[in-house]
């Protein structure tokens, strides 16, 4: 695996990337002097324990699954030698089936939560972090006060009571912190976990289960000589591009190897990286059989030569190792692609040797066939039913322009995040169906401080609340080459909550706004872009 010498990285002080330890109130990650608008500690102190302004008293809804979830500093043995200081979620199952909470051993990742559609989930969340935080259930359709909006962030030793019913269909969802301006560093420091929902339809599909159903989260990281995490998210280039590591981790481990038997597997992949986009391919060119995306199973399996996975996106694969000899290996790699704007090629990054270049080939994980198995399972022809949202149901089409707008930085329709701010065009009627078009303005805006190339970055756009369906993609001439190097890997057939919008591209999605009123977020899931303010509220009004 390609990886730079750490001293080489640490020596880049002249580029403004000198690593200095932050004060005690920041995640345990080495970081350059904060520049820009990371606003730790500047929010108004909340005087007392904050609980959800829910009208339901705590013990009315009998929980099917009840979890005590704590965010706290911890140390994890990742490499030999010194343990790594991380921030992590730790959980304790108070009620429910023992399989509902599964710790990921030797990893900074939070426990895997497994529950069923329709179940009532209660989470007693407590923070022991010296910095505000809040938990968001990515992809879940819950009420506004249960959604982990940054305005509900809690301080050290405070608690937040979550209670929600699982309305989502079966799928691979996840949870992570969402305090404004601090999501990037907190996720980077270790705070993320899977939230897997099952339902009857999924169980009837006949997919590999138990130990043959494996969630895998892909993340990039940088470590110093003392095995401590290094975060470069605050420098100007990092805010522009997003954090990029020099080493790929799977399930919290470097050089990850998955041992398998000669039989089919269900692999659930989450890109849990702050900003890195992967073009996933098998080292021997075997195509992928895709069975699911962000919002659960597709209608039927589809083939892809490779998978494009942007931050926060999930994809589920059916991988059959039956024809492979015991002892053989296959490597999941990042395949070369045209890195947007050509910036990562080396030019503007100057010391581009500090990162794994985005569009370069590198290894992600190794799969080793270790055991013979005679278990045969046929790939189902049909996986689930997906009801298409009729286009004629849409009462509105809204446009959201993604652009670099100096001096604000990355913007949505020219605006950055305001804690409770909602523009008139961000108000949506409860019960309505709408088409939203995300327009990546591309390199058109010349002249700005960053020059024309800076519009040329991809943005994985995420909407909170209900899942959506991708209707249409269009790309302009300038963006076409980069787009074509990734577009065969898009999986737009199913339900999505995050969609990659490439430079020069317009993506139309359709969704419903049902069940809950209030403020919800839509934002870029490049976490450095999000922290900079490439995030807005939309309000669902009755
Ligand atoms: Cu996964 Cu608002 O985020
Ligand atoms: Cu989300
Ligand atoms: Cu972005």
Coordinates of C-alpha atoms and ligand atoms in Angstrom, one line a residue:
X1 CA 0.0 0.0 0.0
X2 CA 1.4 3.4 -1.0
X3 CA 2.1 5.5 1.9
X4 CA 4.4 8.4 2.5
X5 CA 7.1 8.6 5.1
X6 CA 5.6 10.4 8.0
X7 CA 8.5 12.6 8.7
X8 CA 8.3 13.8 5.1
X9 CA 4.7 14.9 5.9
X10 CA 5.5 16.5 9.2
X11 CA 8.3 18.4 7.6
X12 CA 5.9 20.4 5.4
X13 CA 5.7 23.2 7.8
X14 CA 6.5 25.8 5.2
X15 CA 3.3 24.9 3.4
X16 CA 1.4 25.9 6.5
X17 CA 0.8 22.3 7.4
X18 CA 2.9 22.1 10.5
X19 CA 1.3 19.7 12.9
X20 CA 0.6 21.2 16.3
X21 CA -1.4 19.6 19.1
X22 CA -4.7 21.5 19.6
X23 CA -5.8 22.5 23.1
X24 CA -7.5 19.9 25.2
X25 CA -11.0 20.8 24.0
X26 CA -10.4 19.4 20.5
X27 CA -10.4 15.8 19.2
X28 CA -7.1 13.9 19.9
X29 CA -5.8 14.7 16.5
X30 CA -2.8 16.6 15.4
X31 CA -3.9 19.6 13.4
X32 CA -2.5 22.7 11.9
X33 CA -3.3 26.0 13.5
X34 CA -7.0 26.5 12.8
X35 CA -7.7 28.8 10.0
X36 CA -11.1 29.6 8.7
X37 CA -14.3 29.1 10.6
X38 CA -14.0 26.1 12.8
X39 CA -15.9 27.5 15.8
X40 CA -15.2 25.2 18.6
X41 CA -16.3 26.4 21.9
X42 CA -17.9 29.6 20.6
X43 CA -21.5 28.5 20.7
X44 CA -23.6 29.9 23.5
X45 CA -23.3 27.7 26.6
X46 CA -26.5 25.8 27.2
X47 CA -27.3 26.2 30.8
X48 CA -28.8 22.9 31.7
X49 CA -29.3 19.4 30.5
X50 CA -30.9 19.4 27.1
X51 CA -33.6 17.0 26.3
X52 CA -35.6 16.7 23.2
X53 CA -38.6 19.0 23.1
X54 CA -40.7 16.0 22.5
X55 CA -44.3 15.9 23.5
X56 CA -44.1 12.2 24.3
X57 CA -43.0 11.6 27.9
X58 CA -40.0 9.4 28.2
X59 CA -41.6 6.1 29.2
X60 CA -44.7 6.2 27.1
X61 CA -43.3 4.6 24.1
X62 CA -42.1 1.2 25.2
X63 CA -38.8 0.6 23.5
X64 CA -38.1 -2.5 21.5
X65 CA -34.4 -1.6 21.6
X66 CA -33.0 0.6 24.3
X67 CA -29.3 1.7 24.2
X68 CA -27.1 3.8 26.3
X69 CA -24.7 5.5 23.9
X70 CA -21.7 7.5 25.1
X71 CA -19.3 9.6 23.2
X72 CA -16.0 9.7 24.9
X73 CA -12.2 9.9 24.5
X74 CA -10.6 6.4 24.3
X75 CA -7.4 4.8 23.3
X76 CA -7.3 1.9 20.8
X77 CA -4.5 -0.4 19.8
X78 CA -4.3 0.0 16.1
X79 CA -0.6 -0.3 15.4
X80 CA 2.1 -2.0 17.4
X81 CA 3.5 0.3 20.0
X82 CA 1.7 3.2 21.3
X83 CA -2.1 3.1 21.4
X84 CA -4.1 5.6 19.4
X85 CA -6.1 8.3 21.1
X86 CA -9.5 8.5 19.5
X87 CA -13.0 9.8 20.2
X88 CA -15.6 7.1 19.9
X89 CA -19.1 5.9 20.5
X90 CA -19.5 3.2 23.1
X91 CA -22.8 1.5 23.6
X92 CA -24.6 -0.6 26.1
X93 CA -27.7 -2.6 25.3
X94 CA -30.3 -1.9 28.0
X95 CA -33.2 -3.7 26.3
X96 CA -33.7 -5.8 23.2
X97 CA -32.3 -8.7 21.4
X98 CA -28.6 -9.4 22.1
X99 CA -27.8 -9.0 18.4
X100 CA -29.1 -5.4 18.5
X101 CA -25.7 -4.0 19.5
X102 CA -22.4 -5.4 18.3
X103 CA -19.1 -4.0 19.3
X104 CA -16.5 -3.8 16.5
X105 CA -13.4 -5.3 18.2
X106 CA -10.1 -3.4 18.2
X107 CA -11.5 -0.5 16.3
X108 CA -12.4 3.1 16.9
X109 CA -15.8 2.5 15.2
X110 CA -19.0 2.8 17.2
X111 CA -21.0 -0.4 17.8
X112 CA -23.2 -1.7 15.0
X113 CA -26.9 -1.2 15.8
X114 CA -29.2 -3.8 14.2
X115 CA -32.9 -3.4 14.4
X116 CA -36.1 -4.1 12.5
X117 CA -38.4 -1.9 10.6
X118 CA -41.3 -0.7 12.8
X119 CA -39.3 -1.1 16.1
X120 CA -39.3 1.7 18.7
X121 CA -35.7 2.7 19.4
X122 CA -34.7 4.7 22.5
X123 CA -31.1 5.9 22.8
X124 CA -29.9 7.6 25.9
X125 CA -27.0 9.6 24.5
X126 CA -24.4 11.1 26.8
X127 CA -21.4 13.1 25.8
X128 CA -18.1 12.9 27.8
X129 CA -16.3 15.0 25.1
X130 CA -14.8 18.3 26.0
X131 CA -16.5 19.8 22.9
X132 CA -20.1 20.0 21.8
X133 CA -21.6 17.2 19.9
X134 CA -24.9 15.6 18.8
X135 CA -25.8 12.3 17.0
X136 CA -27.4 12.1 13.5
X137 CA -28.9 8.9 12.2
X138 CA -27.9 9.2 8.6
X139 CA -30.6 8.0 6.2
X140 CA -33.3 7.5 8.8
X141 CA -36.6 9.2 8.5
X142 CA -37.2 10.6 12.0
X143 CA -38.7 13.8 13.4
X144 CA -36.8 17.0 13.4
X145 CA -35.9 16.9 17.1
X146 CA -34.6 13.3 16.7
X147 CA -32.4 14.1 13.7
X148 CA -29.3 15.4 15.3
X149 CA -29.6 18.9 14.0
X150 CA -26.6 21.0 15.2
X151 CA -28.9 23.3 17.2
X152 CA -29.5 20.4 19.6
X153 CA -25.8 19.9 20.3
X154 CA -25.0 19.1 23.9
X155 CA -22.0 19.9 26.0
X156 CA -19.8 17.6 28.1
X157 CA -21.8 15.6 30.6
X158 CA -25.1 16.5 29.1
X159 CA -27.5 14.0 27.7
X160 CA -29.9 13.9 24.8
X161 CA -32.8 11.4 24.7
X162 CA -33.6 9.9 21.3
X163 CA -36.8 8.0 20.7
X164 CA -38.0 7.1 17.3
X165 CA -39.8 4.5 15.4
X166 CA -38.0 2.9 12.5
X167 CA -40.0 3.8 9.4
X168 CA -37.2 3.0 7.0
X169 CA -37.1 -0.1 4.9
X170 CA -34.3 -2.5 5.4
X171 CA -31.0 -1.0 4.5
X172 CA -27.5 0.0 5.5
X173 CA -27.7 3.3 7.4
X174 CA -25.2 4.8 9.8
X175 CA -24.8 7.3 12.6
X176 CA -22.2 10.1 13.2
X177 CA -21.9 13.4 15.0
X178 CA -23.3 16.6 13.5
X179 CA -22.3 19.7 15.5
X180 CA -21.8 22.6 13.3
X181 CA -18.2 23.3 12.1
X182 CA -16.9 20.2 13.9
X183 CA -18.4 17.2 12.1
X184 CA -15.2 16.6 10.0
X185 CA -12.8 16.4 12.9
X186 CA -15.2 14.4 15.1
X187 CA -15.9 11.8 12.5
X188 CA -12.2 11.7 11.7
X189 CA -11.3 11.1 15.4
X190 CA -13.4 7.9 15.2
X191 CA -17.1 8.7 15.7
X192 CA -19.2 6.7 13.3
X193 CA -21.1 3.4 13.3
X194 CA -23.5 1.3 11.2
X195 CA -27.2 1.3 11.8
X196 CA -28.6 -1.8 10.0
X197 CA -32.3 -2.2 9.5
X198 CA -33.9 -5.4 8.4
X199 CA -37.5 -6.1 7.4
X200 CA -39.6 -9.0 6.1
X201 CA -39.1 -8.2 2.4
X202 CA -35.4 -8.3 2.9
X203 CA -35.5 -11.5 4.9
X204 CA -37.6 -13.2 2.1
X205 CA -35.0 -12.2 -0.5
X206 CA -32.7 -15.1 0.3
X207 CA -29.5 -13.2 0.8
X208 CA -26.4 -14.4 2.7
X209 CA -26.9 -13.7 6.4
X210 CA -25.2 -13.9 9.7
X211 CA -21.4 -14.1 9.3
X212 CA -21.8 -13.9 5.5
X213 CA -23.4 -10.5 5.7
X214 CA -20.5 -8.1 6.3
X215 CA -20.6 -4.3 6.8
X216 CA -17.4 -2.6 5.7
X217 CA -16.6 1.1 6.2
X218 CA -13.8 2.6 4.1
X219 CA -12.0 5.6 5.5
X220 CA -8.7 7.4 4.9
X221 CA -6.4 8.6 7.7
X222 CA -3.0 10.0 8.4
X223 CA -0.9 8.9 11.5
X224 CA 2.2 10.4 12.9
X225 CA 5.3 8.6 14.2
X226 CA 3.6 8.1 17.6
X227 CA 0.6 6.4 16.1
X228 CA -1.6 9.4 16.6
X229 CA -4.2 10.7 14.1
X230 CA -3.2 13.8 12.1
X231 CA -6.1 15.9 10.8
X232 CA -5.4 18.5 8.1
X233 CA -8.9 19.9 7.7
X234 CA -8.4 23.5 8.6
X235 CA -5.9 24.8 6.1
X236 CA -7.2 26.7 3.2
X237 CA -6.4 23.9 0.7
X238 CA -8.0 21.3 3.0
X239 CA -11.2 23.4 3.2
X240 CA -11.2 23.7 -0.5
X241 CA -10.6 20.0 -1.3
X242 CA -11.6 18.3 1.9
X243 CA -9.3 16.2 4.1
X244 CA -7.4 13.5 2.2
X245 CA -5.4 10.8 4.1
X246 CA -2.4 8.8 3.0
X247 CA -3.6 5.4 4.2
X248 CA -6.9 3.5 3.7
X249 CA -8.6 1.9 6.6
X250 CA -11.4 -0.7 6.5
X251 CA -13.4 -1.2 9.6
X252 CA -10.9 0.9 11.5
X253 CA -7.9 -1.2 10.5
X254 CA -5.0 -0.6 8.1
X255 CA -4.1 -3.3 5.5
X256 CA -7.5 -4.9 6.2
X257 CA -7.9 -8.6 5.1
X258 CA -11.2 -10.3 4.9
X259 CA -11.2 -14.1 5.2
X260 CA -13.9 -15.8 3.3
X261 CA -15.2 -19.2 2.3
X262 CA -16.0 -20.4 -1.2
X263 CA -19.6 -19.3 -1.2
X264 CA -21.7 -16.1 -1.7
X265 CA -21.4 -13.1 0.6
X266 CA -23.4 -9.9 1.1
X267 CA -20.9 -7.1 1.5
X268 CA -22.3 -3.7 2.6
X269 CA -19.8 -0.9 1.8
X270 CA -20.0 2.5 3.4
X271 CA -17.7 5.4 2.4
X272 CA -17.1 6.9 5.8
X273 CA -14.3 9.1 4.6
X274 CA -14.4 12.8 5.1
X275 CA -13.9 13.7 1.5
X276 CA -12.3 10.9 -0.6
X277 CA -14.2 9.5 -3.5
X278 CA -13.5 5.8 -4.4
X279 CA -13.7 4.1 -7.7
X280 CA -13.8 0.5 -6.5
X281 CA -12.7 -2.4 -8.6
X282 CA -11.5 -5.9 -8.1
X283 CA -7.8 -6.5 -9.0
X284 CA -8.7 -9.2 -11.6
X285 CA -11.4 -7.1 -13.3
X286 CA -14.3 -9.1 -12.0
X287 CA -17.5 -7.0 -12.3
X288 CA -19.7 -6.2 -9.4
X289 CA -23.2 -7.5 -8.7
X290 CA -24.9 -4.7 -6.9
X291 CA -27.9 -5.5 -4.8
X292 CA -28.5 -2.4 -2.7
X293 CA -27.8 1.3 -2.3
X294 CA -28.2 4.0 0.4
X295 CA -31.9 3.2 1.1
X296 CA -31.8 -0.6 0.9
X297 CA -32.2 -3.3 -1.7
X298 CA -32.6 -2.6 -5.4
X299 CA -35.5 -4.3 -7.3
X300 CA -33.1 -6.7 -8.9
X301 CA -29.4 -7.2 -9.0
X302 CA -27.4 -5.0 -11.5
X303 CA -23.9 -5.3 -12.9
X304 CA -21.2 -2.6 -12.7
X305 CA -17.7 -2.8 -14.0
X306 CA -16.7 -0.7 -11.0
X307 CA -18.4 1.2 -8.2
X308 CA -18.2 5.0 -7.6
X309 CA -18.6 5.6 -3.9
X310 CA -18.7 9.2 -2.6
X311 CA -18.6 10.1 1.1
X312 CA -21.7 8.8 3.0
X313 CA -22.9 6.7 0.1
X314 CA -23.5 2.9 0.6
X315 CA -23.6 0.1 -1.8
X316 CA -24.5 -3.6 -1.2
X317 CA -22.8 -6.3 -3.2
X318 CA -23.4 -10.0 -3.8
X319 CA -20.0 -11.5 -4.1
X320 CA -19.6 -15.2 -4.8
X321 CA -16.2 -16.7 -4.1
X322 CA -17.4 -20.2 -5.0
X323 CA -15.2 -20.5 -8.1
X324 CA -12.0 -19.3 -6.3
X325 CA -9.4 -21.8 -5.0
X326 CA -8.8 -21.9 -1.3
X327 CA -5.6 -19.9 -0.7
X328 CA -6.2 -17.4 -3.5
X329 CA -6.5 -13.7 -2.9
X330 CA -8.3 -10.8 -4.6
X331 CA -7.7 -7.2 -3.9
X332 CA -10.3 -4.4 -3.7
X333 CA -8.7 -1.4 -5.3
X334 CA -9.2 2.2 -6.1
X335 CA -9.0 2.4 -9.9
X336 CA -7.5 5.3 -11.8
X337 CA -9.9 8.1 -12.8
X338 CA -9.7 11.7 -14.0
X339 CA -9.4 13.6 -10.7
X340 CA -11.7 16.6 -11.0
X341 CA -9.9 19.8 -12.1
X342 CA -6.7 17.9 -12.3
X343 CA -5.8 19.5 -9.0
X344 CA -4.9 16.4 -7.2
X345 CA -2.5 15.4 -9.9
X346 CA 0.1 17.4 -8.1
X347 CA -0.2 20.9 -9.2
X348 CA -1.9 22.9 -6.5
X349 CA -1.3 20.5 -3.7
X350 CA 2.4 21.2 -4.1
X351 CA 3.6 18.5 -1.9
X352 CA 1.1 16.1 -3.5
X353 CA 3.2 13.3 -2.1
X354 CA 1.3 13.9 1.2
X355 CA -1.7 12.1 0.1
X356 CA -2.8 9.1 -2.0
X357 CA -3.7 11.0 -5.1
X358 CA -7.4 10.7 -5.7
X359 CA -7.4 9.3 -9.2
X360 CA -4.5 6.9 -8.7
X361 CA -4.5 3.2 -8.3
X362 CA -4.1 1.9 -4.7
X363 CA -5.2 -1.0 -2.6
X364 CA -8.2 -0.8 -0.3
X365 CA -8.5 -4.3 1.2
X366 CA -7.5 -7.9 0.5
X367 CA -9.9 -10.8 0.4
X368 CA -8.4 -14.2 1.1
X369 CA -10.3 -17.3 0.3
X370 CA -9.5 -19.5 3.4
X371 CA -12.2 -22.2 3.6
X372 CA -14.0 -24.6 1.5
X373 CA -17.8 -24.3 1.7
X374 CA -20.3 -26.3 -0.1
X375 CA -23.1 -23.9 0.6
X376 CA -24.8 -22.9 -2.6
X377 CA -27.1 -20.0 -2.7
X378 CA -28.5 -18.6 -6.0
X379 CA -28.5 -14.9 -6.7
X380 CA -32.1 -13.9 -6.4
X381 CA -33.7 -12.6 -9.6
X382 CA -35.9 -10.2 -7.6
X383 CA -34.8 -8.4 -4.4
X384 CA -37.5 -6.0 -3.5
X385 CA -40.2 -3.8 -4.7
X386 CA -39.4 -0.2 -5.3
X387 CA -42.3 2.1 -6.0
X388 CA -41.3 4.8 -8.4
X389 CA -42.4 8.2 -7.3
X390 CA -44.5 9.5 -10.2
X391 CA -42.9 12.6 -11.7
X392 CA -46.3 14.1 -12.2
X393 CA -46.8 14.1 -8.4
X394 CA -44.2 16.8 -8.1
X395 CA -45.7 20.2 -7.4
X396 CA -42.4 22.1 -7.5
X397 CA -39.0 21.9 -9.1
X398 CA -36.3 23.7 -7.1
X399 CA -32.7 24.4 -8.2
X400 CA -29.8 24.4 -5.8
X401 CA -26.6 25.8 -7.3
X402 CA -23.3 24.4 -5.7
X403 CA -20.5 26.9 -6.0
X404 CA -17.5 28.5 -4.6
X405 CA -18.5 32.0 -3.7
X406 CA -15.7 34.1 -2.3
X407 CA -15.4 35.2 0.4
X408 CA -17.9 32.8 2.0
X409 CA -16.5 29.6 0.5
X410 CA -18.6 26.8 -0.7
X411 CA -22.3 27.8 -1.0
X412 CA -25.7 26.4 -1.8
X413 CA -27.6 29.0 -3.9
X414 CA -25.0 31.6 -2.7
X415 CA -25.6 31.0 1.0
X416 CA -23.8 29.3 3.8
X417 CA -25.3 27.6 6.9
X418 CA -27.3 29.6 9.4
X419 CA -28.3 27.6 12.5
X420 CA -32.0 28.3 12.2
X421 CA -32.1 30.3 9.0
X422 CA -34.4 29.2 6.2
X423 CA -34.8 31.2 2.9
X424 CA -38.3 31.4 1.4
X425 CA -37.2 29.0 -1.3
X426 CA -36.2 26.5 1.3
X427 CA -39.8 26.0 2.6
X428 CA -41.6 22.9 1.6
X429 CA -45.2 21.9 2.2
X430 CA -45.8 18.9 4.4
X431 CA -47.1 16.0 2.3
X432 CA -45.8 17.4 -1.0
X433 CA -43.6 15.7 -3.6
X434 CA -40.9 17.8 -5.2
X435 CA -38.1 17.7 -7.7
X436 CA -34.8 19.2 -6.6
X437 CA -32.1 19.9 -9.1
X438 CA -28.5 20.1 -7.8
X439 CA -26.4 22.1 -10.2
X440 CA -22.6 22.0 -9.9
X441 CA -21.8 25.2 -11.5
X442 CA -18.4 23.9 -12.6
X443 CA -15.5 26.0 -13.6
X444 CA -17.5 28.8 -15.1
X445 CA -16.9 31.4 -12.4
X446 CA -13.5 32.8 -13.3
X447 CA -11.7 35.5 -11.5
X448 CA -12.2 34.6 -7.9
X449 CA -9.3 34.2 -5.6
X450 CA -9.1 30.6 -6.5
X451 CA -9.3 31.0 -10.2
X452 CA -11.5 29.1 -12.6
X453 CA -10.5 25.6 -11.6
X454 CA -12.0 25.8 -8.1
X455 CA -15.6 25.3 -9.1
X456 CA -14.4 22.0 -10.5
X457 CA -14.9 19.8 -7.5
X458 CA -17.4 17.1 -7.0
X459 CA -20.0 17.5 -4.2
X460 CA -21.8 14.5 -2.6
X461 CA -25.1 16.1 -1.8
X462 CA -27.1 14.6 1.1
X463 CA -30.7 15.4 2.2
X464 CA -32.0 14.5 5.6
X465 CA -35.4 12.9 6.0
X466 CA -36.9 10.7 3.5
X467 CA -34.9 8.9 0.8
X468 CA -35.1 10.1 -2.8
X469 CA -34.9 8.7 -6.3
X470 CA -32.5 10.0 -8.9
X471 CA -34.4 11.1 -12.0
X472 CA -31.8 12.4 -14.4
X473 CA -28.2 13.5 -14.8
X474 CA -26.7 15.9 -17.3
X475 CA -23.2 17.0 -17.7
X476 CA -21.7 19.9 -19.7
X477 CA -18.8 19.7 -22.1
X478 CA -16.1 20.8 -19.6
X479 CA -17.0 18.3 -17.1
X480 CA -17.5 15.4 -19.4
X481 CA -14.1 13.7 -19.3
X482 CA -13.9 13.5 -15.5
X483 CA -17.6 12.4 -15.4
X484 CA -17.1 9.6 -17.8
X485 CA -14.2 8.2 -15.8
X486 CA -16.7 7.6 -12.9
X487 CA -20.2 7.5 -14.3
X488 CA -20.4 3.8 -15.1
X489 CA -20.0 3.3 -11.3
X490 CA -23.1 5.3 -10.2
X491 CA -25.9 3.2 -8.7
X492 CA -29.0 5.3 -9.2
X493 CA -31.6 2.5 -9.5
X494 CA -32.7 2.4 -5.9
X495 CA -33.4 4.8 -3.0
X496 CA -30.7 7.3 -2.2
X497 CA -30.0 9.9 0.5
X498 CA -26.7 11.1 -0.9
X499 CA -25.9 11.7 -4.6
X500 CA -22.6 12.7 -6.1
X501 CA -22.8 15.8 -8.3
X502 CA -19.7 16.0 -10.5
X503 CA -18.3 19.3 -11.8
X504 CA -20.4 20.6 -14.6
X505 CA -23.2 18.2 -13.7
X506 CA -26.9 18.7 -12.9
X507 CA -28.7 16.0 -11.0
X508 CA -32.4 15.9 -10.6
X509 CA -33.9 13.9 -7.7
X510 CA -37.5 13.4 -6.6
X511 CA -38.7 12.9 -3.1
X512 CA -41.6 13.3 -0.7
X513 CA -41.7 15.5 2.4
X514 CA -44.1 13.5 4.7
X515 CA -44.8 12.9 8.3
X516 CA -42.8 15.5 10.1
X517 CA -42.6 19.3 10.1
X518 CA -39.6 21.4 11.2
X519 CA -36.0 22.1 10.2
X520 CA -34.0 19.5 8.4
X521 CA -30.6 19.7 6.7
X522 CA -29.3 19.4 3.2
X523 CA -25.6 19.7 2.6
X524 CA -22.5 18.5 1.0
X525 CA -21.1 15.4 2.7
X526 CA -17.6 16.4 2.0
X527 CA -17.2 17.0 5.7
X528 CA -14.8 19.9 5.3
X529 CA -17.2 21.6 2.9
X530 CA -20.1 20.9 5.3
X531 CA -18.1 22.3 8.2
X532 CA -17.3 25.4 6.2
X533 CA -21.0 26.0 5.8
X534 CA -22.0 24.2 2.6
X535 CA -25.1 23.2 4.4
X536 CA -28.6 24.7 4.7
X537 CA -31.9 24.1 6.5
X538 CA -35.1 23.3 4.6
X539 CA -38.3 23.7 6.6
X540 CA -41.3 21.4 6.2
X541 CA -44.4 23.4 7.0
X542 CA -47.9 22.2 7.6
Ligands
LIG1 CU1 -24.4 12.0 7.3 CU2 -26.2 15.6 7.7 O1 -25.2 13.8 7.5
LIG2 CU1 -28.0 12.5 7.2
LIG3 CU1 -18.8 19.8 -1.4

